[in-house]
PDB file of C-alpha atoms and ligand atoms in Angstrom:
ATOM      1  CA  UNK D   1      10.717 -27.412   9.435  1.00  0.00           C
ATOM      2  CA  UNK D   2       8.003 -29.979  10.214  1.00  0.00           C
ATOM      3  CA  UNK D   3       5.953 -31.776   7.613  1.00  0.00           C
ATOM      4  CA  UNK D   4       2.542 -30.123   7.982  1.00  0.00           C
ATOM      5  CA  UNK D   5       3.551 -27.940   5.046  1.00  0.00           C
ATOM      6  CA  UNK D   6       6.064 -29.223   2.519  1.00  0.00           C
ATOM      7  CA  UNK D   7       8.429 -27.488   0.101  1.00  0.00           C
ATOM      8  CA  UNK D   8       9.676 -29.109  -3.092  1.00  0.00           C
ATOM      9  CA  UNK D   9      11.801 -27.540  -5.792  1.00  0.00           C
ATOM     10  CA  UNK D  10      11.672 -28.837  -9.384  1.00  0.00           C
ATOM     11  CA  UNK D  11      13.976 -26.768 -11.562  1.00  0.00           C
ATOM     12  CA  UNK D  12      12.907 -23.207 -10.807  1.00  0.00           C
ATOM     13  CA  UNK D  13       9.371 -24.127  -9.662  1.00  0.00           C
ATOM     14  CA  UNK D  14       8.705 -24.526  -5.947  1.00  0.00           C
ATOM     15  CA  UNK D  15       5.618 -26.408  -4.790  1.00  0.00           C
ATOM     16  CA  UNK D  16       4.385 -25.660  -1.291  1.00  0.00           C
ATOM     17  CA  UNK D  17       1.747 -28.089  -0.038  1.00  0.00           C
ATOM     18  CA  UNK D  18      -0.585 -27.796   2.941  1.00  0.00           C
ATOM     19  CA  UNK D  19      -0.161 -31.241   4.422  1.00  0.00           C
ATOM     20  CA  UNK D  20      -2.681 -32.126   7.122  1.00  0.00           C
ATOM     21  CA  UNK D  21      -5.168 -33.897   4.881  1.00  0.00           C
ATOM     22  CA  UNK D  22      -6.957 -35.680   7.750  1.00  0.00           C
ATOM     23  CA  UNK D  23      -7.966 -32.293   9.129  1.00  0.00           C
ATOM     24  CA  UNK D  24      -8.674 -30.872   5.653  1.00  0.00           C
ATOM     25  CA  UNK D  25      -5.409 -28.934   6.011  1.00  0.00           C
ATOM     26  CA  UNK D  26      -6.771 -26.819   8.861  1.00  0.00           C
ATOM     27  CA  UNK D  27      -4.071 -24.561  10.231  1.00  0.00           C
ATOM     28  CA  UNK D  28      -2.715 -25.221  13.691  1.00  0.00           C
ATOM     29  CA  UNK D  29       0.357 -23.720  15.302  1.00  0.00           C
ATOM     30  CA  UNK D  30       2.744 -26.231  13.745  1.00  0.00           C
ATOM     31  CA  UNK D  31       1.375 -25.711  10.260  1.00  0.00           C
ATOM     32  CA  UNK D  32       1.534 -21.995  10.683  1.00  0.00           C
ATOM     33  CA  UNK D  33       5.247 -22.224  11.450  1.00  0.00           C
ATOM     34  CA  UNK D  34       5.842 -24.698   8.626  1.00  0.00           C
ATOM     35  CA  UNK D  35       4.037 -22.517   6.093  1.00  0.00           C
ATOM     36  CA  UNK D  36       6.012 -19.486   7.129  1.00  0.00           C
ATOM     37  CA  UNK D  37       9.207 -21.520   6.857  1.00  0.00           C
ATOM     38  CA  UNK D  38       8.210 -22.779   3.403  1.00  0.00           C
ATOM     39  CA  UNK D  39       7.435 -19.306   2.081  1.00  0.00           C
ATOM     40  CA  UNK D  40      10.604 -17.846   3.629  1.00  0.00           C
ATOM     41  CA  UNK D  41      12.539 -20.583   1.878  1.00  0.00           C
ATOM     42  CA  UNK D  42      10.829 -19.747  -1.409  1.00  0.00           C
ATOM     43  CA  UNK D  43      11.636 -16.060  -0.944  1.00  0.00           C
ATOM     44  CA  UNK D  44      15.295 -16.716  -0.110  1.00  0.00           C
ATOM     45  CA  UNK D  45      16.184 -19.585  -2.474  1.00  0.00           C
ATOM     46  CA  UNK D  46      17.936 -18.105  -5.511  1.00  0.00           C
ATOM     47  CA  UNK D  47      16.856 -21.074  -7.623  1.00  0.00           C
ATOM     48  CA  UNK D  48      13.144 -20.769  -6.785  1.00  0.00           C
ATOM     49  CA  UNK D  49      11.542 -18.394  -9.282  1.00  0.00           C
ATOM     50  CA  UNK D  50       7.846 -19.332  -9.268  1.00  0.00           C
ATOM     51  CA  UNK D  51       5.728 -21.040  -6.581  1.00  0.00           C
ATOM     52  CA  UNK D  52       2.645 -23.189  -6.684  1.00  0.00           C
ATOM     53  CA  UNK D  53       0.731 -23.598  -3.424  1.00  0.00           C
ATOM     54  CA  UNK D  54      -1.761 -26.427  -3.115  1.00  0.00           C
ATOM     55  CA  UNK D  55      -3.318 -28.827  -0.607  1.00  0.00           C
ATOM     56  CA  UNK D  56      -2.841 -32.555   0.023  1.00  0.00           C
ATOM     57  CA  UNK D  57      -6.045 -34.601  -0.070  1.00  0.00           C
ATOM     58  CA  UNK D  58      -9.478 -33.225  -0.839  1.00  0.00           C
ATOM     59  CA  UNK D  59      -9.111 -29.708   0.598  1.00  0.00           C
ATOM     60  CA  UNK D  60      -6.876 -26.748  -0.123  1.00  0.00           C
ATOM     61  CA  UNK D  61      -7.260 -25.465   3.461  1.00  0.00           C
ATOM     62  CA  UNK D  62     -10.306 -25.485   5.782  1.00  0.00           C
ATOM     63  CA  UNK D  63      -9.086 -22.423   7.678  1.00  0.00           C
ATOM     64  CA  UNK D  64      -8.068 -22.211  11.305  1.00  0.00           C
ATOM     65  CA  UNK D  65      -7.995 -25.474  13.231  1.00  0.00           C
ATOM     66  CA  UNK D  66     -11.201 -25.294  15.232  1.00  0.00           C
ATOM     67  CA  UNK D  67     -10.406 -28.339  17.313  1.00  0.00           C
ATOM     68  CA  UNK D  68      -7.295 -26.802  18.757  1.00  0.00           C
ATOM     69  CA  UNK D  69      -9.105 -23.570  19.497  1.00  0.00           C
ATOM     70  CA  UNK D  70      -6.658 -20.839  20.377  1.00  0.00           C
ATOM     71  CA  UNK D  71      -3.951 -23.337  19.412  1.00  0.00           C
ATOM     72  CA  UNK D  72      -4.323 -22.204  15.828  1.00  0.00           C
ATOM     73  CA  UNK D  73      -2.742 -18.922  16.856  1.00  0.00           C
ATOM     74  CA  UNK D  74       0.095 -20.805  18.512  1.00  0.00           C
ATOM     75  CA  UNK D  75       3.128 -18.980  19.768  1.00  0.00           C
ATOM     76  CA  UNK D  76       3.672 -17.341  16.415  1.00  0.00           C
ATOM     77  CA  UNK D  77       4.561 -13.773  17.425  1.00  0.00           C
ATOM     78  CA  UNK D  78       2.781 -12.240  14.437  1.00  0.00           C
ATOM     79  CA  UNK D  79      -0.509 -13.033  16.105  1.00  0.00           C
ATOM     80  CA  UNK D  80       0.171 -10.794  19.073  1.00  0.00           C
ATOM     81  CA  UNK D  81      -1.189  -7.314  18.789  1.00  0.00           C
ATOM     82  CA  UNK D  82       2.085  -5.599  19.572  1.00  0.00           C
ATOM     83  CA  UNK D  83       3.930  -7.317  16.772  1.00  0.00           C
ATOM     84  CA  UNK D  84       1.898  -7.085  13.592  1.00  0.00           C
ATOM     85  CA  UNK D  85       3.843  -8.748  10.846  1.00  0.00           C
ATOM     86  CA  UNK D  86       3.496  -8.407   7.140  1.00  0.00           C
ATOM     87  CA  UNK D  87       5.736 -11.357   6.547  1.00  0.00           C
ATOM     88  CA  UNK D  88       3.445 -14.187   7.545  1.00  0.00           C
ATOM     89  CA  UNK D  89       1.321 -16.604   5.612  1.00  0.00           C
ATOM     90  CA  UNK D  90      -1.966 -14.881   6.257  1.00  0.00           C
ATOM     91  CA  UNK D  91      -0.809 -11.296   5.885  1.00  0.00           C
ATOM     92  CA  UNK D  92       1.219 -11.831   2.747  1.00  0.00           C
ATOM     93  CA  UNK D  93       4.955 -11.893   2.643  1.00  0.00           C
ATOM     94  CA  UNK D  94       6.945  -9.278   0.834  1.00  0.00           C
ATOM     95  CA  UNK D  95       7.601 -11.750  -1.936  1.00  0.00           C
ATOM     96  CA  UNK D  96       7.703 -10.436  -5.464  1.00  0.00           C
ATOM     97  CA  UNK D  97       8.234 -13.764  -7.200  1.00  0.00           C
ATOM     98  CA  UNK D  98       5.049 -15.025  -8.918  1.00  0.00           C
ATOM     99  CA  UNK D  99       2.833 -17.318  -6.829  1.00  0.00           C
ATOM    100  CA  UNK D 100       0.052 -19.552  -8.163  1.00  0.00           C
ATOM    101  CA  UNK D 101      -2.654 -20.994  -5.880  1.00  0.00           C
ATOM    102  CA  UNK D 102      -3.802 -24.373  -7.215  1.00  0.00           C
ATOM    103  CA  UNK D 103      -7.039 -24.694  -5.245  1.00  0.00           C
ATOM    104  CA  UNK D 104      -7.992 -28.355  -5.159  1.00  0.00           C
ATOM    105  CA  UNK D 105     -11.002 -28.268  -2.800  1.00  0.00           C
ATOM    106  CA  UNK D 106     -12.303 -26.299   0.182  1.00  0.00           C
ATOM    107  CA  UNK D 107     -10.580 -22.933   0.431  1.00  0.00           C
ATOM    108  CA  UNK D 108     -11.883 -21.363   3.630  1.00  0.00           C
ATOM    109  CA  UNK D 109     -10.826 -18.717   6.127  1.00  0.00           C
ATOM    110  CA  UNK D 110      -7.034 -18.521   6.256  1.00  0.00           C
ATOM    111  CA  UNK D 111      -6.955 -20.599   3.074  1.00  0.00           C
ATOM    112  CA  UNK D 112      -8.886 -17.943   1.194  1.00  0.00           C
ATOM    113  CA  UNK D 113      -6.762 -15.233   2.779  1.00  0.00           C
ATOM    114  CA  UNK D 114      -3.705 -16.923   1.322  1.00  0.00           C
ATOM    115  CA  UNK D 115      -5.331 -17.465  -2.082  1.00  0.00           C
ATOM    116  CA  UNK D 116      -6.280 -13.795  -2.230  1.00  0.00           C
ATOM    117  CA  UNK D 117      -2.579 -12.915  -1.872  1.00  0.00           C
ATOM    118  CA  UNK D 118      -1.535 -15.139  -4.803  1.00  0.00           C
ATOM    119  CA  UNK D 119      -1.103 -13.713  -8.292  1.00  0.00           C
ATOM    120  CA  UNK D 120      -3.152 -16.458  -9.935  1.00  0.00           C
ATOM    121  CA  UNK D 121      -5.920 -18.518  -8.362  1.00  0.00           C
ATOM    122  CA  UNK D 122      -6.363 -21.612 -10.472  1.00  0.00           C
ATOM    123  CA  UNK D 123      -9.362 -23.569  -9.204  1.00  0.00           C
ATOM    124  CA  UNK D 124     -10.448 -27.156  -9.577  1.00  0.00           C
ATOM    125  CA  UNK D 125     -14.094 -27.440 -10.560  1.00  0.00           C
ATOM    126  CA  UNK D 126     -14.526 -29.043  -7.116  1.00  0.00           C
ATOM    127  CA  UNK D 127     -13.168 -26.044  -5.227  1.00  0.00           C
ATOM    128  CA  UNK D 128     -15.349 -24.020  -2.858  1.00  0.00           C
ATOM    129  CA  UNK D 129     -14.441 -20.692  -1.340  1.00  0.00           C
ATOM    130  CA  UNK D 130     -15.659 -18.997   1.802  1.00  0.00           C
ATOM    131  CA  UNK D 131     -14.885 -16.982   4.913  1.00  0.00           C
ATOM    132  CA  UNK D 132     -16.718 -18.743   7.779  1.00  0.00           C
ATOM    133  CA  UNK D 133     -15.337 -16.283  10.353  1.00  0.00           C
ATOM    134  CA  UNK D 134     -18.540 -14.253  10.591  1.00  0.00           C
ATOM    135  CA  UNK D 135     -20.421 -17.446  11.440  1.00  0.00           C
ATOM    136  CA  UNK D 136     -18.011 -17.960  14.297  1.00  0.00           C
ATOM    137  CA  UNK D 137     -18.684 -14.416  15.446  1.00  0.00           C
ATOM    138  CA  UNK D 138     -15.205 -13.080  14.682  1.00  0.00           C
ATOM    139  CA  UNK D 139     -13.992 -10.768  11.923  1.00  0.00           C
ATOM    140  CA  UNK D 140     -11.561 -11.935   9.256  1.00  0.00           C
ATOM    141  CA  UNK D 141      -8.796  -9.337   9.336  1.00  0.00           C
ATOM    142  CA  UNK D 142      -6.659  -9.546   6.239  1.00  0.00           C
ATOM    143  CA  UNK D 143      -9.484 -10.731   3.989  1.00  0.00           C
ATOM    144  CA  UNK D 144     -11.471  -7.633   5.007  1.00  0.00           C
ATOM    145  CA  UNK D 145      -8.549  -5.493   3.916  1.00  0.00           C
ATOM    146  CA  UNK D 146      -7.586  -7.362   0.780  1.00  0.00           C
ATOM    147  CA  UNK D 147     -10.830  -8.548  -0.837  1.00  0.00           C
ATOM    148  CA  UNK D 148     -12.321  -5.084  -1.436  1.00  0.00           C
ATOM    149  CA  UNK D 149      -9.073  -4.194  -3.245  1.00  0.00           C
ATOM    150  CA  UNK D 150      -9.351  -7.237  -5.434  1.00  0.00           C
ATOM    151  CA  UNK D 151     -13.109  -7.610  -6.030  1.00  0.00           C
ATOM    152  CA  UNK D 152     -16.182  -5.474  -6.501  1.00  0.00           C
ATOM    153  CA  UNK D 153     -17.435  -4.123  -3.189  1.00  0.00           C
ATOM    154  CA  UNK D 154     -20.647  -6.189  -3.135  1.00  0.00           C
ATOM    155  CA  UNK D 155     -18.813  -9.390  -4.103  1.00  0.00           C
ATOM    156  CA  UNK D 156     -16.280  -8.826  -1.316  1.00  0.00           C
ATOM    157  CA  UNK D 157     -19.097  -8.107   1.126  1.00  0.00           C
ATOM    158  CA  UNK D 158     -20.979 -11.229   0.046  1.00  0.00           C
ATOM    159  CA  UNK D 159     -17.981 -13.342   1.051  1.00  0.00           C
ATOM    160  CA  UNK D 160     -17.148 -11.359   4.181  1.00  0.00           C
ATOM    161  CA  UNK D 161     -20.605 -10.740   5.590  1.00  0.00           C
ATOM    162  CA  UNK D 162     -22.525 -13.921   4.759  1.00  0.00           C
ATOM    163  CA  UNK D 163     -19.791 -16.442   5.557  1.00  0.00           C
ATOM    164  CA  UNK D 164     -21.375 -18.700   2.933  1.00  0.00           C
ATOM    165  CA  UNK D 165     -19.377 -20.917   0.622  1.00  0.00           C
ATOM    166  CA  UNK D 166     -19.390 -20.224  -3.117  1.00  0.00           C
ATOM    167  CA  UNK D 167     -18.516 -22.467  -6.053  1.00  0.00           C
ATOM    168  CA  UNK D 168     -15.426 -22.127  -8.217  1.00  0.00           C
ATOM    169  CA  UNK D 169     -17.578 -20.760 -11.049  1.00  0.00           C
ATOM    170  CA  UNK D 170     -19.069 -18.072  -8.811  1.00  0.00           C
ATOM    171  CA  UNK D 171     -15.564 -17.196  -7.591  1.00  0.00           C
ATOM    172  CA  UNK D 172     -14.451 -16.929 -11.213  1.00  0.00           C
ATOM    173  CA  UNK D 173     -17.377 -14.627 -12.015  1.00  0.00           C
ATOM    174  CA  UNK D 174     -16.281 -12.425  -9.091  1.00  0.00           C
ATOM    175  CA  UNK D 175     -12.725 -12.220 -10.407  1.00  0.00           C
ATOM    176  CA  UNK D 176     -11.266 -14.036  -7.395  1.00  0.00           C
ATOM    177  CA  UNK D 177     -10.427 -17.076  -9.522  1.00  0.00           C
ATOM    178  CA  UNK D 178      -8.357 -16.708 -12.676  1.00  0.00           C
ATOM    179  CA  UNK D 179      -9.434 -19.997 -14.326  1.00  0.00           C
ATOM    180  CA  UNK D 180     -11.522 -23.024 -13.379  1.00  0.00           C
ATOM    181  CA  UNK D 181     -10.153 -26.333 -14.675  1.00  0.00           C
ATOM    182  CA  UNK D 182     -11.225 -29.985 -14.454  1.00  0.00           C
ATOM    183  CA  UNK D 183     -10.070 -31.365 -11.102  1.00  0.00           C
ATOM    184  CA  UNK D 184      -7.765 -34.029 -12.570  1.00  0.00           C
ATOM    185  CA  UNK D 185      -5.833 -31.458 -14.594  1.00  0.00           C
ATOM    186  CA  UNK D 186      -5.284 -28.907 -11.798  1.00  0.00           C
ATOM    187  CA  UNK D 187      -1.598 -29.521 -11.057  1.00  0.00           C
ATOM    188  CA  UNK D 188      -0.722 -29.982 -14.731  1.00  0.00           C
ATOM    189  CA  UNK D 189      -2.392 -26.654 -15.473  1.00  0.00           C
ATOM    190  CA  UNK D 190      -0.579 -24.988 -12.571  1.00  0.00           C
ATOM    191  CA  UNK D 191       2.755 -26.360 -13.764  1.00  0.00           C
ATOM    192  CA  UNK D 192       2.018 -25.293 -17.349  1.00  0.00           C
ATOM    193  CA  UNK D 193       1.362 -21.757 -16.106  1.00  0.00           C
ATOM    194  CA  UNK D 194       4.572 -21.875 -14.062  1.00  0.00           C
ATOM    195  CA  UNK D 195       6.511 -22.863 -17.190  1.00  0.00           C
ATOM    196  CA  UNK D 196       4.939 -19.970 -19.109  1.00  0.00           C
ATOM    197  CA  UNK D 197       6.041 -17.640 -16.318  1.00  0.00           C
ATOM    198  CA  UNK D 198       9.606 -18.977 -16.567  1.00  0.00           C
ATOM    199  CA  UNK D 199       9.694 -17.529 -20.090  1.00  0.00           C
ATOM    200  CA  UNK D 200       9.906 -14.022 -18.612  1.00  0.00           C
ATOM    201  CA  UNK D 201      13.014 -12.607 -16.990  1.00  0.00           C
ATOM    202  CA  UNK D 202      12.653 -13.392 -13.273  1.00  0.00           C
ATOM    203  CA  UNK D 203      14.185 -10.130 -12.054  1.00  0.00           C
ATOM    204  CA  UNK D 204      12.043  -8.052 -14.425  1.00  0.00           C
ATOM    205  CA  UNK D 205       8.986  -9.941 -13.143  1.00  0.00           C
ATOM    206  CA  UNK D 206       9.903  -9.223  -9.539  1.00  0.00           C
ATOM    207  CA  UNK D 207      10.487  -5.563 -10.326  1.00  0.00           C
ATOM    208  CA  UNK D 208       7.084  -5.308 -11.990  1.00  0.00           C
ATOM    209  CA  UNK D 209       5.231  -7.113  -9.239  1.00  0.00           C
ATOM    210  CA  UNK D 210       6.902  -4.901  -6.660  1.00  0.00           C
ATOM    211  CA  UNK D 211       5.918  -1.841  -8.680  1.00  0.00           C
ATOM    212  CA  UNK D 212       2.338  -3.086  -8.955  1.00  0.00           C
ATOM    213  CA  UNK D 213       2.147  -3.644  -5.216  1.00  0.00           C
ATOM    214  CA  UNK D 214       4.083  -0.697  -3.842  1.00  0.00           C
ATOM    215  CA  UNK D 215       2.761   2.052  -6.065  1.00  0.00           C
ATOM    216  CA  UNK D 216      -0.889   1.633  -4.998  1.00  0.00           C
ATOM    217  CA  UNK D 217      -0.837   4.253  -2.265  1.00  0.00           C
ATOM    218  CA  UNK D 218       1.563   6.567  -4.147  1.00  0.00           C
ATOM    219  CA  UNK D 219       0.761   9.615  -6.198  1.00  0.00           C
ATOM    220  CA  UNK D 220       1.324   9.215  -9.957  1.00  0.00           C
ATOM    221  CA  UNK D 221       4.554  11.218  -9.805  1.00  0.00           C
ATOM    222  CA  UNK D 222       5.947   9.159  -6.916  1.00  0.00           C
ATOM    223  CA  UNK D 223       4.900   5.957  -8.667  1.00  0.00           C
ATOM    224  CA  UNK D 224       6.642   6.898 -11.913  1.00  0.00           C
ATOM    225  CA  UNK D 225       9.801   7.913 -10.029  1.00  0.00           C
ATOM    226  CA  UNK D 226       9.792   4.591  -8.187  1.00  0.00           C
ATOM    227  CA  UNK D 227       9.232   2.749 -11.478  1.00  0.00           C
ATOM    228  CA  UNK D 228      12.090   4.620 -13.137  1.00  0.00           C
ATOM    229  CA  UNK D 229      14.398   3.655 -10.303  1.00  0.00           C
ATOM    230  CA  UNK D 230      13.341   0.021 -10.506  1.00  0.00           C
ATOM    231  CA  UNK D 231      13.932   0.117 -14.246  1.00  0.00           C
ATOM    232  CA  UNK D 232      17.475   1.398 -13.703  1.00  0.00           C
ATOM    233  CA  UNK D 233      18.209  -1.334 -11.163  1.00  0.00           C
ATOM    234  CA  UNK D 234      16.599  -4.208 -13.084  1.00  0.00           C
ATOM    235  CA  UNK D 235      17.931  -2.853 -16.394  1.00  0.00           C
ATOM    236  CA  UNK D 236      21.512  -3.133 -15.111  1.00  0.00           C
ATOM    237  CA  UNK D 237      21.304  -6.872 -14.432  1.00  0.00           C
ATOM    238  CA  UNK D 238      22.950  -9.647 -16.435  1.00  0.00           C
ATOM    239  CA  UNK D 239      19.480 -10.901 -17.350  1.00  0.00           C
ATOM    240  CA  UNK D 240      18.538  -7.589 -18.956  1.00  0.00           C
ATOM    241  CA  UNK D 241      21.739  -7.709 -21.056  1.00  0.00           C
ATOM    242  CA  UNK D 242      20.939 -11.319 -21.981  1.00  0.00           C
ATOM    243  CA  UNK D 243      17.357 -10.402 -22.948  1.00  0.00           C
ATOM    244  CA  UNK D 244      18.505  -7.739 -25.412  1.00  0.00           C
ATOM    245  CA  UNK D 245      21.324  -9.964 -26.729  1.00  0.00           C
ATOM    246  CA  UNK D 246      18.937 -12.879 -27.284  1.00  0.00           C
ATOM    247  CA  UNK D 247      16.444 -10.623 -29.057  1.00  0.00           C
ATOM    248  CA  UNK D 248      19.201  -9.343 -31.390  1.00  0.00           C
ATOM    249  CA  UNK D 249      20.359 -12.906 -32.040  1.00  0.00           C
ATOM    250  CA  UNK D 250      16.744 -14.076 -32.502  1.00  0.00           C
ATOM    251  CA  UNK D 251      16.980 -16.868 -29.936  1.00  0.00           C
ATOM    252  CA  UNK D 252      15.226 -17.533 -26.617  1.00  0.00           C
ATOM    253  CA  UNK D 253      16.954 -15.865 -23.647  1.00  0.00           C
ATOM    254  CA  UNK D 254      18.773 -17.935 -21.046  1.00  0.00           C
ATOM    255  CA  UNK D 255      17.809 -16.377 -17.724  1.00  0.00           C
ATOM    256  CA  UNK D 256      20.056 -16.791 -14.710  1.00  0.00           C
ATOM    257  CA  UNK D 257      18.300 -14.547 -12.205  1.00  0.00           C
ATOM    258  CA  UNK D 258      21.420 -12.378 -11.894  1.00  0.00           C
TER     259      UNK D 258
HETATM  260  N1  COA J 301     -10.375 -27.516  12.030  1.00  0.00           N
HETATM  261  C1  COA J 301     -10.117 -28.764  12.475  1.00  0.00           C
HETATM  262  N2  COA J 301     -10.562 -29.881  11.860  1.00  0.00           N
HETATM  263  C2  COA J 301     -11.283 -29.704  10.737  1.00  0.00           C
HETATM  264  C3  COA J 301     -11.572 -28.430  10.201  1.00  0.00           C
HETATM  265  C4  COA J 301     -11.086 -27.306  10.917  1.00  0.00           C
HETATM  266  N3  COA J 301     -11.277 -26.052  10.449  1.00  0.00           N
HETATM  267  N4  COA J 301     -12.316 -28.583   9.086  1.00  0.00           N
HETATM  268  C5  COA J 301     -12.474 -29.896   8.927  1.00  0.00           C
HETATM  269  N5  COA J 301     -11.851 -30.579   9.911  1.00  0.00           N
HETATM  270  C6  COA J 301     -11.790 -32.027  10.114  1.00  0.00           C
HETATM  271  C7  COA J 301     -13.128 -32.550  10.585  1.00  0.00           C
HETATM  272  O1  COA J 301     -13.254 -32.401  11.990  1.00  0.00           O
HETATM  273  C8  COA J 301     -13.044 -34.005  10.155  1.00  0.00           C
HETATM  274  O2  COA J 301     -12.236 -34.730  11.032  1.00  0.00           O
HETATM  275  P1  COA J 301     -12.624 -36.266  11.440  1.00  0.00           P
HETATM  276  O3  COA J 301     -12.614 -37.022  10.136  1.00  0.00           O
HETATM  277  O4  COA J 301     -11.527 -36.671  12.385  1.00  0.00           O
HETATM  278  O5  COA J 301     -13.977 -36.194  12.071  1.00  0.00           O
HETATM  279  C9  COA J 301     -12.282 -33.916   8.838  1.00  0.00           C
HETATM  280  O6  COA J 301     -11.592 -32.666   8.858  1.00  0.00           O
HETATM  281  C10 COA J 301     -13.205 -33.914   7.653  1.00  0.00           C
HETATM  282  O7  COA J 301     -14.162 -32.879   7.816  1.00  0.00           O
HETATM  283  P2  COA J 301     -15.723 -33.082   7.581  1.00  0.00           P
HETATM  284  O8  COA J 301     -16.461 -31.982   8.267  1.00  0.00           O
HETATM  285  O9  COA J 301     -16.128 -34.484   7.958  1.00  0.00           O
HETATM  286  O10 COA J 301     -15.822 -32.960   6.001  1.00  0.00           O
HETATM  287  P3  COA J 301     -17.048 -32.420   5.145  1.00  0.00           P
HETATM  288  O11 COA J 301     -16.685 -32.626   3.721  1.00  0.00           O
HETATM  289  O12 COA J 301     -18.339 -32.983   5.628  1.00  0.00           O
HETATM  290  O13 COA J 301     -17.118 -30.830   5.432  1.00  0.00           O
HETATM  291  C11 COA J 301     -16.214 -28.612   5.628  1.00  0.00           C
HETATM  292  C12 COA J 301     -16.036 -30.027   5.060  1.00  0.00           C
HETATM  293  C13 COA J 301     -14.952 -27.834   5.259  1.00  0.00           C
HETATM  294  C14 COA J 301     -17.435 -27.933   5.030  1.00  0.00           C
HETATM  295  C15 COA J 301     -16.386 -28.695   7.158  1.00  0.00           C
HETATM  296  O14 COA J 301     -15.370 -29.552   7.673  1.00  0.00           O
HETATM  297  C16 COA J 301     -16.272 -27.354   7.846  1.00  0.00           C
HETATM  298  O15 COA J 301     -17.209 -26.579   7.813  1.00  0.00           O
HETATM  299  N6  COA J 301     -15.125 -27.105   8.515  1.00  0.00           N
HETATM  300  C17 COA J 301     -14.935 -25.912   9.295  1.00  0.00           C
HETATM  301  C18 COA J 301     -14.576 -24.739   8.415  1.00  0.00           C
HETATM  302  C19 COA J 301     -14.339 -23.523   9.265  1.00  0.00           C
HETATM  303  O16 COA J 301     -15.248 -22.967   9.859  1.00  0.00           O
HETATM  304  N7  COA J 301     -13.068 -23.111   9.366  1.00  0.00           N
HETATM  305  C20 COA J 301     -12.676 -22.002  10.186  1.00  0.00           C
HETATM  306  C21 COA J 301     -12.438 -20.813   9.334  1.00  0.00           C
HETATM  307  S1  COA J 301     -12.032 -19.423  10.302  1.00  0.00           S
END
């Protein structure tokens, strides 16, 4: 793994950082690989339960690297039409652990695509959001699919069809941003949220997030059956036994993720 995206684990909290600050964290081929590596590591590391993704310097991510042109696509196979991949940074990995975007500045193009996959978008009051693709004459793919699921139609279309940047407050009013916080407090707030999330059983959280994501296209009956199955699986874990034991003993549970 290179260093254009970094992965750090503190306790059970992973921090993934876009790390090309001189280019406002624009995504080139190397960063694309590094980000995929970082998120794969988060998915696979048994000790990583919650992730925070943020940007080094004054931007979260200014989107595709425009200087390297087609280089931003790189050799990453997911960009080739015959190999669509769900498990890539822009499409959204099949990761059911909670992910927080701590948006510290410009959040454009691919950056916004990533933020719109996160469970919580915590924004600095300096953050700006936008999808400049239409101004480059190309469609944004995943944002066109995801934003109408997450926002009101007209709000999604405002972002997709104008290509204009909006403030953190406007993004909050749209429901894209969960909370806007003073810039200096952004990472503290993200870490405080991560700690709150660690209070819940990690396997129960993953089961619920997977249910929330997978049941969308299902009928109610299929969704309930899937949920019942997940409940059986997650209910048979050591953590579920610990949760009930701790409740009976009136003490906080000690989760192990097993
Ligand atoms: N690709 C490559 N380099 C980029 C970049 C991008 N998407 N966005 C910014 N940079 C570089 C700039 O070229 C500049 O480099 P330099 O200092 O070597 O000249 C540096 O980052 C700072 O950018 P700058 O434009 O000077 O900062 P700003 O605060 O005036 O403006 C933006 C910030 C984000 C509004 C502006 O850089 C911008 O519009 N970037 C392009 C966004 C975009 O269209 N992305 C593609 C999405 S699909």
